[in-house]
mmCIF file of N, CA, C and O in Angstrom:
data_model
loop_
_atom_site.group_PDB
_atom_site.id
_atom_site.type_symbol
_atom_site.label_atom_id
_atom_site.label_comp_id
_atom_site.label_asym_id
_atom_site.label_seq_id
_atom_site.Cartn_x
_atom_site.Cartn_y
_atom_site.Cartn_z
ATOM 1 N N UNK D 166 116.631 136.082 252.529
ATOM 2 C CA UNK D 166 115.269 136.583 252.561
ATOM 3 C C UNK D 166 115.285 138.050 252.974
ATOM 4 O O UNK D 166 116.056 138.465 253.839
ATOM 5 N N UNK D 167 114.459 138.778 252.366
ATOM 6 C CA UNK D 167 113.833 140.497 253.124
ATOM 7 C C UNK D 167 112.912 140.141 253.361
ATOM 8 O O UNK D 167 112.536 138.992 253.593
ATOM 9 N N UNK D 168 112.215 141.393 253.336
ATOM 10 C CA UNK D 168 110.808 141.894 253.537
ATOM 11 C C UNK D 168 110.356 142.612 252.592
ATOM 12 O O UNK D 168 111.179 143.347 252.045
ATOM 13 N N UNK D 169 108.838 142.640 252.066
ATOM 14 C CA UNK D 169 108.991 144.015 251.062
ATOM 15 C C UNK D 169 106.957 144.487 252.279
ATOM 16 O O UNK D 169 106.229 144.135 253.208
ATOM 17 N N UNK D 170 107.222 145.682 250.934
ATOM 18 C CA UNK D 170 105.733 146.398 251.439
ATOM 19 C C UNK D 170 104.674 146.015 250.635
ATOM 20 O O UNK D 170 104.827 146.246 249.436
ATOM 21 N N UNK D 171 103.642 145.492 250.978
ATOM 22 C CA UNK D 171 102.618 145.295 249.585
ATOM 23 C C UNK D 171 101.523 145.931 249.830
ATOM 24 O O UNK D 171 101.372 146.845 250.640
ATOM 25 N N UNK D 172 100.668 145.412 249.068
ATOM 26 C CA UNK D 172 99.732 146.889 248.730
ATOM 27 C C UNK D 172 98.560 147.540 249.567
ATOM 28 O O UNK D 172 97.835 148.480 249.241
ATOM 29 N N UNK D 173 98.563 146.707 250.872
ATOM 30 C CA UNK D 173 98.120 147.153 252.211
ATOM 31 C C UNK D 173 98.469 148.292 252.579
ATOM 32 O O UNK D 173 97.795 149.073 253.251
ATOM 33 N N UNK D 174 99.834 148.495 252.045
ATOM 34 C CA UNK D 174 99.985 149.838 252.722
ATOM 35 C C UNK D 174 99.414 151.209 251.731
ATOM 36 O O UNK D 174 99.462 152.365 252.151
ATOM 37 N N UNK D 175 98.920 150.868 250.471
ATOM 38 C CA UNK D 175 99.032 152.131 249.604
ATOM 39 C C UNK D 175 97.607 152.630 250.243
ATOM 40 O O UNK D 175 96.583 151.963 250.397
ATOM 41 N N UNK D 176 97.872 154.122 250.597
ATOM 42 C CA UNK D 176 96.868 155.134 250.935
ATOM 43 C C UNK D 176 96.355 154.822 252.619
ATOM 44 O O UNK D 176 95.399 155.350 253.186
ATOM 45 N N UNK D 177 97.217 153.906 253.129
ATOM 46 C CA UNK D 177 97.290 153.839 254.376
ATOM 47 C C UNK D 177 98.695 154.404 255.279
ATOM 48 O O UNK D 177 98.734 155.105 256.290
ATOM 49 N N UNK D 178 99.312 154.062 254.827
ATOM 50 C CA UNK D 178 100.919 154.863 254.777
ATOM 51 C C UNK D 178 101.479 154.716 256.724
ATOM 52 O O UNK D 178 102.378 155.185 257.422
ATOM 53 N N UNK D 179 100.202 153.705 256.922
ATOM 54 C CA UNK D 179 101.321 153.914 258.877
ATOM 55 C C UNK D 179 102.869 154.318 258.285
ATOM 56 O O UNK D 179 103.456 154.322 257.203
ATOM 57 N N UNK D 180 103.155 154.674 259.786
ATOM 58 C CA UNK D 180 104.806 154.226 259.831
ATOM 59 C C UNK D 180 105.303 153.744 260.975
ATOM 60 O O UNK D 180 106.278 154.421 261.301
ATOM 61 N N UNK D 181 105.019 152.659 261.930
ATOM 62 C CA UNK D 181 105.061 152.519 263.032
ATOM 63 C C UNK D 181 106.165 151.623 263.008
ATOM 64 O O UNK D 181 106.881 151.307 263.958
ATOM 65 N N UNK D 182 106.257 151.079 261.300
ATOM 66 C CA UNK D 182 107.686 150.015 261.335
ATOM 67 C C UNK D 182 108.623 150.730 260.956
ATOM 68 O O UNK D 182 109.668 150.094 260.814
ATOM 69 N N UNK D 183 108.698 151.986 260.692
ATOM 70 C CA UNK D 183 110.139 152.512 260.300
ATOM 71 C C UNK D 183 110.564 152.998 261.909
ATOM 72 O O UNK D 183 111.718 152.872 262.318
ATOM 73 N N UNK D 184 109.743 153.422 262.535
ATOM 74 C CA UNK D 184 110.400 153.434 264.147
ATOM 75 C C UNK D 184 111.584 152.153 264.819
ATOM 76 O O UNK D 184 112.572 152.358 265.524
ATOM 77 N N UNK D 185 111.099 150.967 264.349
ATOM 78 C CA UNK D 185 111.777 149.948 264.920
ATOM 79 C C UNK D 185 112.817 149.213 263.979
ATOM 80 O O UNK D 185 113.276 148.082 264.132
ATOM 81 N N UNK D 186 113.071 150.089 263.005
ATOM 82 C CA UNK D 186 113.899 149.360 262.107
ATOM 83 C C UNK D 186 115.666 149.723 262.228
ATOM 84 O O UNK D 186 116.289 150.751 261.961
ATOM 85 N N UNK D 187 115.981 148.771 262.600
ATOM 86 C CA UNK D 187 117.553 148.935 262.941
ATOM 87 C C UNK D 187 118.307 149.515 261.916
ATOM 88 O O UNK D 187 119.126 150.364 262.267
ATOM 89 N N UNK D 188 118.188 149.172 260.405
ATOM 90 C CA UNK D 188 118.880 149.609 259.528
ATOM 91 C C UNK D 188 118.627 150.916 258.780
ATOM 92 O O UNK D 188 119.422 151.548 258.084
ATOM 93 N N UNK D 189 117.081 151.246 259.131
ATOM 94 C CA UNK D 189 116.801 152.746 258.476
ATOM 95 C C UNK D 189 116.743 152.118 256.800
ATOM 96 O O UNK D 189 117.607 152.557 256.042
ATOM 97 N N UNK D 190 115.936 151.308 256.352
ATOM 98 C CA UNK D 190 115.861 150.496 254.983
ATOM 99 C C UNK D 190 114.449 151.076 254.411
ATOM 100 O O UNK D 190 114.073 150.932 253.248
ATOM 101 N N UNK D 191 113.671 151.823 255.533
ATOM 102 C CA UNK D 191 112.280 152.370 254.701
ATOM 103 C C UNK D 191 112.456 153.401 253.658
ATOM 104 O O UNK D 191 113.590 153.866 253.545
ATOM 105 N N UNK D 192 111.363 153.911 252.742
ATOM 106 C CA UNK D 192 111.667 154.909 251.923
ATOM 107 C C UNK D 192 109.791 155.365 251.722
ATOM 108 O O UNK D 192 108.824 154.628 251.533
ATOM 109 N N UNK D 193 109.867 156.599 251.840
ATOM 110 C CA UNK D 193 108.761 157.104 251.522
ATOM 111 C C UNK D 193 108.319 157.875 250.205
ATOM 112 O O UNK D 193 108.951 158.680 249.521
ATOM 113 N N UNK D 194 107.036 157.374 250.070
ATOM 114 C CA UNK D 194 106.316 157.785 248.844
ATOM 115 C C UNK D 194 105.207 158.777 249.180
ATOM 116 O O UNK D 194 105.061 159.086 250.363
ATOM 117 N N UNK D 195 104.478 159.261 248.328
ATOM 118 C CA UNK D 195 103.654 160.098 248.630
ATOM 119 C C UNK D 195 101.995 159.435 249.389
ATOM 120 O O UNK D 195 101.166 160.126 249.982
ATOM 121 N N UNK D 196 101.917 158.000 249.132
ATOM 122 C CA UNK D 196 100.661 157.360 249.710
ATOM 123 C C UNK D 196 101.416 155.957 249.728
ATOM 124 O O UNK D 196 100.634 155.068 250.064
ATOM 125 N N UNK D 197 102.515 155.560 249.504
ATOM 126 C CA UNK D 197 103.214 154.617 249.805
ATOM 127 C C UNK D 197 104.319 154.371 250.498
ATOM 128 O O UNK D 197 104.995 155.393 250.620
ATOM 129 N N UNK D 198 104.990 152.998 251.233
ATOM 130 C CA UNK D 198 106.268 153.096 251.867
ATOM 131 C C UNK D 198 106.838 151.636 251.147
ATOM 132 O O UNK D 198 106.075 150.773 250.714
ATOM 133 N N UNK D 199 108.450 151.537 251.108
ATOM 134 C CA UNK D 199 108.984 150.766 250.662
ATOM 135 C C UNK D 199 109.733 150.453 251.475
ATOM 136 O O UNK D 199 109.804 151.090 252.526
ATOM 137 N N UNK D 200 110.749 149.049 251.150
ATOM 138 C CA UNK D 200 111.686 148.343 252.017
ATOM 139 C C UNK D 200 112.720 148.341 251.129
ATOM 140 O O UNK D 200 112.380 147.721 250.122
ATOM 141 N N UNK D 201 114.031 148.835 251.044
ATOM 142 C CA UNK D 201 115.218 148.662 250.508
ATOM 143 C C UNK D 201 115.691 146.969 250.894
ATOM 144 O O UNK D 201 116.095 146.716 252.029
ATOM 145 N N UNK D 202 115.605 146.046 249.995
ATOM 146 C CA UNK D 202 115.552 145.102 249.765
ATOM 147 C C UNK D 202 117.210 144.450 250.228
ATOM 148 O O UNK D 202 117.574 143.523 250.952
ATOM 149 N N UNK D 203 117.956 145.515 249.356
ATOM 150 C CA UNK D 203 119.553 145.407 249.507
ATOM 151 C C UNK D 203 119.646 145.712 250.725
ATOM 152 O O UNK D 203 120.349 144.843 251.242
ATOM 153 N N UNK D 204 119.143 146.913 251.942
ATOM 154 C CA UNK D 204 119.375 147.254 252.789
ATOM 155 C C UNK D 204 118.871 146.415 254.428
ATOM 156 O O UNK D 204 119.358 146.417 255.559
ATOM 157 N N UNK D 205 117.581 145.720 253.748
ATOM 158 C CA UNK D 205 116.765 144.718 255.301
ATOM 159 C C UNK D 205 117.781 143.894 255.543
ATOM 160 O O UNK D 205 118.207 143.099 254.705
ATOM 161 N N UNK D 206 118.203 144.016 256.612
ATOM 162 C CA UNK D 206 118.465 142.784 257.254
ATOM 163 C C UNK D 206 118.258 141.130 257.764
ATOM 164 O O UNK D 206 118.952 140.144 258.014
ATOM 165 N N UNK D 207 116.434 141.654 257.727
ATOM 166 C CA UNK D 207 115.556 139.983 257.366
ATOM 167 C C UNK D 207 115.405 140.068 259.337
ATOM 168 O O UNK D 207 115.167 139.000 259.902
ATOM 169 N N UNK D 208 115.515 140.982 259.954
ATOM 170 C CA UNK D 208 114.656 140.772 261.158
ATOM 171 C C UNK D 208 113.604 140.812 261.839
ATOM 172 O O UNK D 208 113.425 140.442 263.000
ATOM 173 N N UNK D 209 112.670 141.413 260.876
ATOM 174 C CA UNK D 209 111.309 140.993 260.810
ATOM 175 C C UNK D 209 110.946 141.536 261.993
ATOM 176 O O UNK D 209 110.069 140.920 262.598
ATOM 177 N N UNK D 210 111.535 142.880 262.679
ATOM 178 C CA UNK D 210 110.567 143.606 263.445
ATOM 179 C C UNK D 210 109.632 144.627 262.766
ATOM 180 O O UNK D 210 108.520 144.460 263.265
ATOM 181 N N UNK D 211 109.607 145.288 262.148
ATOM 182 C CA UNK D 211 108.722 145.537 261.555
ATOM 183 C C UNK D 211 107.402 144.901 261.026
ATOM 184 O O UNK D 211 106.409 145.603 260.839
ATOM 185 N N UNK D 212 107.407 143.642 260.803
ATOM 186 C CA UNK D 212 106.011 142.831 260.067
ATOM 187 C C UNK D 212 105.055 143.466 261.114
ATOM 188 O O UNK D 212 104.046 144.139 260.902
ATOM 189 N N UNK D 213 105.748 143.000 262.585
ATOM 190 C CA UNK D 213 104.757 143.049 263.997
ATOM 191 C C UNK D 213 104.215 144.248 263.807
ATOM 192 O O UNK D 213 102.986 144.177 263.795
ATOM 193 N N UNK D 214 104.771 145.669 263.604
ATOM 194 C CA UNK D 214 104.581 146.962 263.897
ATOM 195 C C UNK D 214 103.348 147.672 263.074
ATOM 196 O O UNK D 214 102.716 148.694 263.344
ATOM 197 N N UNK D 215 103.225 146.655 261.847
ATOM 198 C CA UNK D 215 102.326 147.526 260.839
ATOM 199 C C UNK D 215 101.015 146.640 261.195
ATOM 200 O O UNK D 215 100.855 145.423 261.284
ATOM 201 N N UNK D 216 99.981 147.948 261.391
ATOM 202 C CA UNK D 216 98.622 147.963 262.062
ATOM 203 C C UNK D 216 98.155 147.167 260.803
ATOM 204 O O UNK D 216 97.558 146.200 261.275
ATOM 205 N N UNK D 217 98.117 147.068 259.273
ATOM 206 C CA UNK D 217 97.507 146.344 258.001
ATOM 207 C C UNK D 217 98.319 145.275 257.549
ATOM 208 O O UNK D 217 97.972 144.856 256.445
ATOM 209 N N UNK D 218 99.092 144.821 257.954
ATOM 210 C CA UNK D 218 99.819 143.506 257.984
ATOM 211 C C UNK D 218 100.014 143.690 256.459
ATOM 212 O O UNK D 218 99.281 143.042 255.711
ATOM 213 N N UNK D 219 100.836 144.426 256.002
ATOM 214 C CA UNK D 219 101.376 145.212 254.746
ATOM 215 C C UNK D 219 102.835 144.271 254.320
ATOM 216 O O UNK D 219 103.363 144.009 253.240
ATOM 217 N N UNK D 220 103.120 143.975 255.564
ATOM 218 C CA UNK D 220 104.930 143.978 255.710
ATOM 219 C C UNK D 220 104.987 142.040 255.716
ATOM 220 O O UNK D 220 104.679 141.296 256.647
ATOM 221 N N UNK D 221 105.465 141.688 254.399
ATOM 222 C CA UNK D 221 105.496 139.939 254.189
ATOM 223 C C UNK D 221 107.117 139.900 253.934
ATOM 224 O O UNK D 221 107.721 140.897 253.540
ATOM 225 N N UNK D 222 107.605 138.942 254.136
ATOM 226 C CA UNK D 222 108.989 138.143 253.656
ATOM 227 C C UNK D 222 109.125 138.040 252.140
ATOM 228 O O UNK D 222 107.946 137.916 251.809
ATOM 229 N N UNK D 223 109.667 138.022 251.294
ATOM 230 C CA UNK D 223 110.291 137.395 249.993
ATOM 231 C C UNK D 223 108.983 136.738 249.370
ATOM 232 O O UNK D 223 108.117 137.008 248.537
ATOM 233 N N UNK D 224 109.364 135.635 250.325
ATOM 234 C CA UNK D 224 108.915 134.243 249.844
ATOM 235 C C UNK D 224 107.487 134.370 250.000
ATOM 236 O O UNK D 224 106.730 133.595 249.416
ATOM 237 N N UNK D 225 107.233 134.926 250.450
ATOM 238 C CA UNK D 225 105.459 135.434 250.738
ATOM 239 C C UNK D 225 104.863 136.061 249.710
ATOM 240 O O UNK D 225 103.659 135.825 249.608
ATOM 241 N N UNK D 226 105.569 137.150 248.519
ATOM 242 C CA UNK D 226 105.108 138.238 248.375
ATOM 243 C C UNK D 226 105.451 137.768 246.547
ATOM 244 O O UNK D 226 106.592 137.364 246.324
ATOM 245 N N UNK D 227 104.852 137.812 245.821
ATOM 246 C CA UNK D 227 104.775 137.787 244.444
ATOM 247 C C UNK D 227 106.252 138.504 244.039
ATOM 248 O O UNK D 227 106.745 139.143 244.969
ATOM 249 N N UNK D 228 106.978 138.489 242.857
ATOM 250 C CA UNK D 228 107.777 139.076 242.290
ATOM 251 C C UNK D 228 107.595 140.575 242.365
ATOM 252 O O UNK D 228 108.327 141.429 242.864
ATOM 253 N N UNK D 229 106.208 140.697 241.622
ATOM 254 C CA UNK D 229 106.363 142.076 241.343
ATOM 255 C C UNK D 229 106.320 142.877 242.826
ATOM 256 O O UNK D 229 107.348 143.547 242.924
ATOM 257 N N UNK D 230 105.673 142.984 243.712
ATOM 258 C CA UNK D 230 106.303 143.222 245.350
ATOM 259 C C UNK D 230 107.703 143.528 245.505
ATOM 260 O O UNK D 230 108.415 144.366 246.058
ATOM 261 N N UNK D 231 107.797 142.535 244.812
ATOM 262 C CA UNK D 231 109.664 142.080 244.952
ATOM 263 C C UNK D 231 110.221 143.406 244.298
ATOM 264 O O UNK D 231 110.759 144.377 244.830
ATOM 265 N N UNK D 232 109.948 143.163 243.085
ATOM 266 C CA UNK D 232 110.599 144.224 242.454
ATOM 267 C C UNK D 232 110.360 145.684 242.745
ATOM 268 O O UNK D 232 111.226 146.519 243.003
ATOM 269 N N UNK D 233 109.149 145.856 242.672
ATOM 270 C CA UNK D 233 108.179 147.347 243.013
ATOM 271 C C UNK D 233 109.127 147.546 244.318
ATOM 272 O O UNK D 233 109.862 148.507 244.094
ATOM 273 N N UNK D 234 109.286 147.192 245.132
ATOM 274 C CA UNK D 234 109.812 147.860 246.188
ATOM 275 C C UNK D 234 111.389 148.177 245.660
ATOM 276 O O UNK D 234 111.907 149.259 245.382
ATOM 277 N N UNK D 235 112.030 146.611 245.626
ATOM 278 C CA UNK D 235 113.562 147.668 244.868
ATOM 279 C C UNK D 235 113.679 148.833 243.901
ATOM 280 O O UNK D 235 114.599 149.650 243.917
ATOM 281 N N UNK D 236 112.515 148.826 242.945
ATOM 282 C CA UNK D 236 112.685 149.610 242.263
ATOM 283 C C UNK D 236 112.147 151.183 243.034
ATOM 284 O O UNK D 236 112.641 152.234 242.628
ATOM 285 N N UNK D 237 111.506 151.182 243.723
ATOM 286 C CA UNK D 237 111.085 152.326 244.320
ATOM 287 C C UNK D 237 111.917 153.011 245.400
ATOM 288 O O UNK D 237 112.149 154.218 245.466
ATOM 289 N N UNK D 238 112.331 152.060 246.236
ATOM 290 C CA UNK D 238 113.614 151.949 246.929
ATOM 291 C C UNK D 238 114.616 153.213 246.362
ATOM 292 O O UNK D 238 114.705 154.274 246.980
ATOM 293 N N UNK D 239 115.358 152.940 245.089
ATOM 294 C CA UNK D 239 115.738 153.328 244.402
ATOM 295 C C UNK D 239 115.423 154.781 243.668
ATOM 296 O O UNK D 239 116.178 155.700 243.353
ATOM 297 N N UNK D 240 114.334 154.646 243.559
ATOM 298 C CA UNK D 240 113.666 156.257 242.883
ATOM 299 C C UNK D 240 113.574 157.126 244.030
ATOM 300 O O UNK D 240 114.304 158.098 243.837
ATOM 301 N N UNK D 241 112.943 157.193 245.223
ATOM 302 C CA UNK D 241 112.571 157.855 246.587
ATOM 303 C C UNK D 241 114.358 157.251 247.500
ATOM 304 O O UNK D 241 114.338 156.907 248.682
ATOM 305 N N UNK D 242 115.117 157.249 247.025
ATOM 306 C CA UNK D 242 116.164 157.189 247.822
ATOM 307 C C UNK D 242 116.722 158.596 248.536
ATOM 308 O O UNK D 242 117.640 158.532 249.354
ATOM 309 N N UNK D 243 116.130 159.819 248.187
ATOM 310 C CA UNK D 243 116.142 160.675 248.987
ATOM 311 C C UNK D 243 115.043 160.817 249.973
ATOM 312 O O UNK D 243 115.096 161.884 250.585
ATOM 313 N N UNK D 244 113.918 159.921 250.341
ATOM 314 C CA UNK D 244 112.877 160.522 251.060
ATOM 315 C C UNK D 244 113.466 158.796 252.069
ATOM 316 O O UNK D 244 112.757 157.798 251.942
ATOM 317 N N UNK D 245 114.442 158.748 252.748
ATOM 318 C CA UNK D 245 114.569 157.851 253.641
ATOM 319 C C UNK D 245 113.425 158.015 255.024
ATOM 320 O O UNK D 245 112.850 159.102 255.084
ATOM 321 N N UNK D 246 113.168 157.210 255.867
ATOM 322 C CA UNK D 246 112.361 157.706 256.589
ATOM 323 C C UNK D 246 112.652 156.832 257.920
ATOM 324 O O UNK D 246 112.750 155.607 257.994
ATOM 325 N N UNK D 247 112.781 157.946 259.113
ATOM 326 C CA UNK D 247 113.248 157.056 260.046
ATOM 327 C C UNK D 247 112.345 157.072 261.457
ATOM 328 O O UNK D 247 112.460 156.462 262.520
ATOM 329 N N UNK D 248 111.380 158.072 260.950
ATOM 330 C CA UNK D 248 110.775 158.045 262.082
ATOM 331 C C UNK D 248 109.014 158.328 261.727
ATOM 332 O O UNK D 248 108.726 158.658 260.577
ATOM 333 N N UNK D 249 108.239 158.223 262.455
ATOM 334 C CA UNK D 249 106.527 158.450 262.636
ATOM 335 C C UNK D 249 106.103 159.959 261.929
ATOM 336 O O UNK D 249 105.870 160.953 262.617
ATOM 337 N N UNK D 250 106.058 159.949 260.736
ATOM 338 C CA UNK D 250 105.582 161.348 260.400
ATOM 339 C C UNK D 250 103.497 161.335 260.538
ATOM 340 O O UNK D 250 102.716 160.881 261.374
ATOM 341 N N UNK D 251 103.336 162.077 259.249
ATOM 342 C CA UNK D 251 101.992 162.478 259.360
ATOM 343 C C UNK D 251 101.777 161.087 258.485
ATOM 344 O O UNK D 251 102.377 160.490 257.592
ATOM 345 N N UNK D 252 100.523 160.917 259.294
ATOM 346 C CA UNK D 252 99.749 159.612 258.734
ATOM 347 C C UNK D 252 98.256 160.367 258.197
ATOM 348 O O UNK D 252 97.718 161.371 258.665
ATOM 349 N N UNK D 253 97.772 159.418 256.941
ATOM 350 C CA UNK D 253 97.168 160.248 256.268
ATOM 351 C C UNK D 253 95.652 160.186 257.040
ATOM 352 O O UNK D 253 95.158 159.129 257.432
ATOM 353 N N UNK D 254 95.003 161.533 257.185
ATOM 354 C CA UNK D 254 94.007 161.067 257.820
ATOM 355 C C UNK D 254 92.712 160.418 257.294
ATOM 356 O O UNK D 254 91.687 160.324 257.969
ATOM 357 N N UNK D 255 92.818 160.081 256.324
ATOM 358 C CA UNK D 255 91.647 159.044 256.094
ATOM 359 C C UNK D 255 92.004 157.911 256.237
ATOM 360 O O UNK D 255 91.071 157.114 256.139
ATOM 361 N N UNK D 256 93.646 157.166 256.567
ATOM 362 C CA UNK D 256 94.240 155.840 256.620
ATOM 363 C C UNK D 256 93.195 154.297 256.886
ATOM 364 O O UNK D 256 93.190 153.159 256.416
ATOM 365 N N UNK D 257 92.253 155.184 258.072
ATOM 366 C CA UNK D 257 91.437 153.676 258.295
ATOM 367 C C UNK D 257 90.499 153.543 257.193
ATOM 368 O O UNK D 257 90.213 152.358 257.015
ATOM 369 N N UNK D 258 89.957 154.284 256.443
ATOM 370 C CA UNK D 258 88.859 154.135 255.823
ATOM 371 C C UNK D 258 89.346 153.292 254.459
ATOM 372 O O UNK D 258 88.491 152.801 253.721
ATOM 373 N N UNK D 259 90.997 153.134 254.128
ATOM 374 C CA UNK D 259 91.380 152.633 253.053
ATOM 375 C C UNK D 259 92.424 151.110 253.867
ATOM 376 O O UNK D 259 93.258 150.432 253.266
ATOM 377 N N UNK D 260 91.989 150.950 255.363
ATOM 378 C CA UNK D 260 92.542 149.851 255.516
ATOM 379 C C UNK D 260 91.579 148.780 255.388
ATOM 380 O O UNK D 260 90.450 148.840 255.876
ATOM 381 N N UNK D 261 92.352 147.105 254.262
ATOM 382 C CA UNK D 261 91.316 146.534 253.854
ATOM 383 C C UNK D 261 91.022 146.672 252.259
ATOM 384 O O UNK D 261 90.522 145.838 251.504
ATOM 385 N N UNK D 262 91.321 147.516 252.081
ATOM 386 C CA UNK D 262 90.614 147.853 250.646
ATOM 387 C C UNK D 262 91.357 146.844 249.747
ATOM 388 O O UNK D 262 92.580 146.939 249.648
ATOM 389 N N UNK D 263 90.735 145.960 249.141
ATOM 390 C CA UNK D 263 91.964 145.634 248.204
ATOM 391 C C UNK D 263 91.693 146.418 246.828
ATOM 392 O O UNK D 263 90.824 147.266 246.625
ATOM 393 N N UNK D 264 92.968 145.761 245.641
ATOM 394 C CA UNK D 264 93.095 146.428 244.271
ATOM 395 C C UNK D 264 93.149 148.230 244.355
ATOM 396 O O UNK D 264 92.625 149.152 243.730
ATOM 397 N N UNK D 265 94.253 148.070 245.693
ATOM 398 C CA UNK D 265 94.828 149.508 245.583
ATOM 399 C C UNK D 265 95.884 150.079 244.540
ATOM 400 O O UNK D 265 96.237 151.258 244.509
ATOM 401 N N UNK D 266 96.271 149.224 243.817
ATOM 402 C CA UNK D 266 97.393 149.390 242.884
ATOM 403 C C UNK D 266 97.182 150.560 241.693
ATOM 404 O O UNK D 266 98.027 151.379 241.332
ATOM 405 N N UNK D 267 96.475 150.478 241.431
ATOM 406 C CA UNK D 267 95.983 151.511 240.643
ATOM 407 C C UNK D 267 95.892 153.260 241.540
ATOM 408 O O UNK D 267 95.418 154.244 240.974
ATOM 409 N N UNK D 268 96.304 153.282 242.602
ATOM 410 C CA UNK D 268 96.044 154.435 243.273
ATOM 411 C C UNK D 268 97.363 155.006 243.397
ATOM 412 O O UNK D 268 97.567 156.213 243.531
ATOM 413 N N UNK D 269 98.276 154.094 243.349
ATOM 414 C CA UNK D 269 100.039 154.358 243.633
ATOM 415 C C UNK D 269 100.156 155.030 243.253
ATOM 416 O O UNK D 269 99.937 155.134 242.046
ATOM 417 N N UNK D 270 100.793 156.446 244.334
ATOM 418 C CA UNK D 270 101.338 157.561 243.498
ATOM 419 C C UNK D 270 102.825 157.381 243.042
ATOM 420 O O UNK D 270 103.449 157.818 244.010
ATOM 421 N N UNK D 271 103.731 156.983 242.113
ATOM 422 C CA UNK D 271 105.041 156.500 241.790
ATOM 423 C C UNK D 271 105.592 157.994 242.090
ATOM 424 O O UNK D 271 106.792 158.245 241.972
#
């Protein structure tokens, strides 16, 4: 099992779980964050950390989750992210929102 990011987080962008992540497996997007799938370990400190409960297991999270994150993983593999940057400041006003998918900046 991993973890991936789903779509709680798009245009909310905390990062309060890449602080606690032992392996350094996050990857940043421009209004999104991902989980290197190959890279989680499956310890599930992070789920706790994210204020929009963004952060599900495998088995929780539809395929495409599944995939969208490896595959993004992969594209933003230079924007690793290991610590609390700038959070966007409108974040609360888009926590909640659903059918954010359409907003993803790839």
């Amino acid at each position: 099992m991993t973890y991936v990011v789903t779509e709680d987080c798009i245009k909310c962008k905390h990062q309060d779980c890449v602080s606690v992540c032992p392996v350094d497996c996050f990857y940043e997007g421009e209004n999104f964050l991902v989980i290197d799938p190959v890279e989680c370990i499956d310890c599930a400190v992070c789920v706790a950390e994210c204020p929009v409960d963004a952060i599900v297991p495998d088995d929780a999270a539809t395929q495409f989750w599944i995939d969208l994150n490896a595959e993004l993983a992969i594209k933003w593999q230079d924007n690793n992210i290991t610590e609390i940057g700038d959070i966007p400041a409108d974040a609360a006003e888009w926590a909640g929102v659903p059918n954010k998918l359409d907003l993803l900046i790839r």
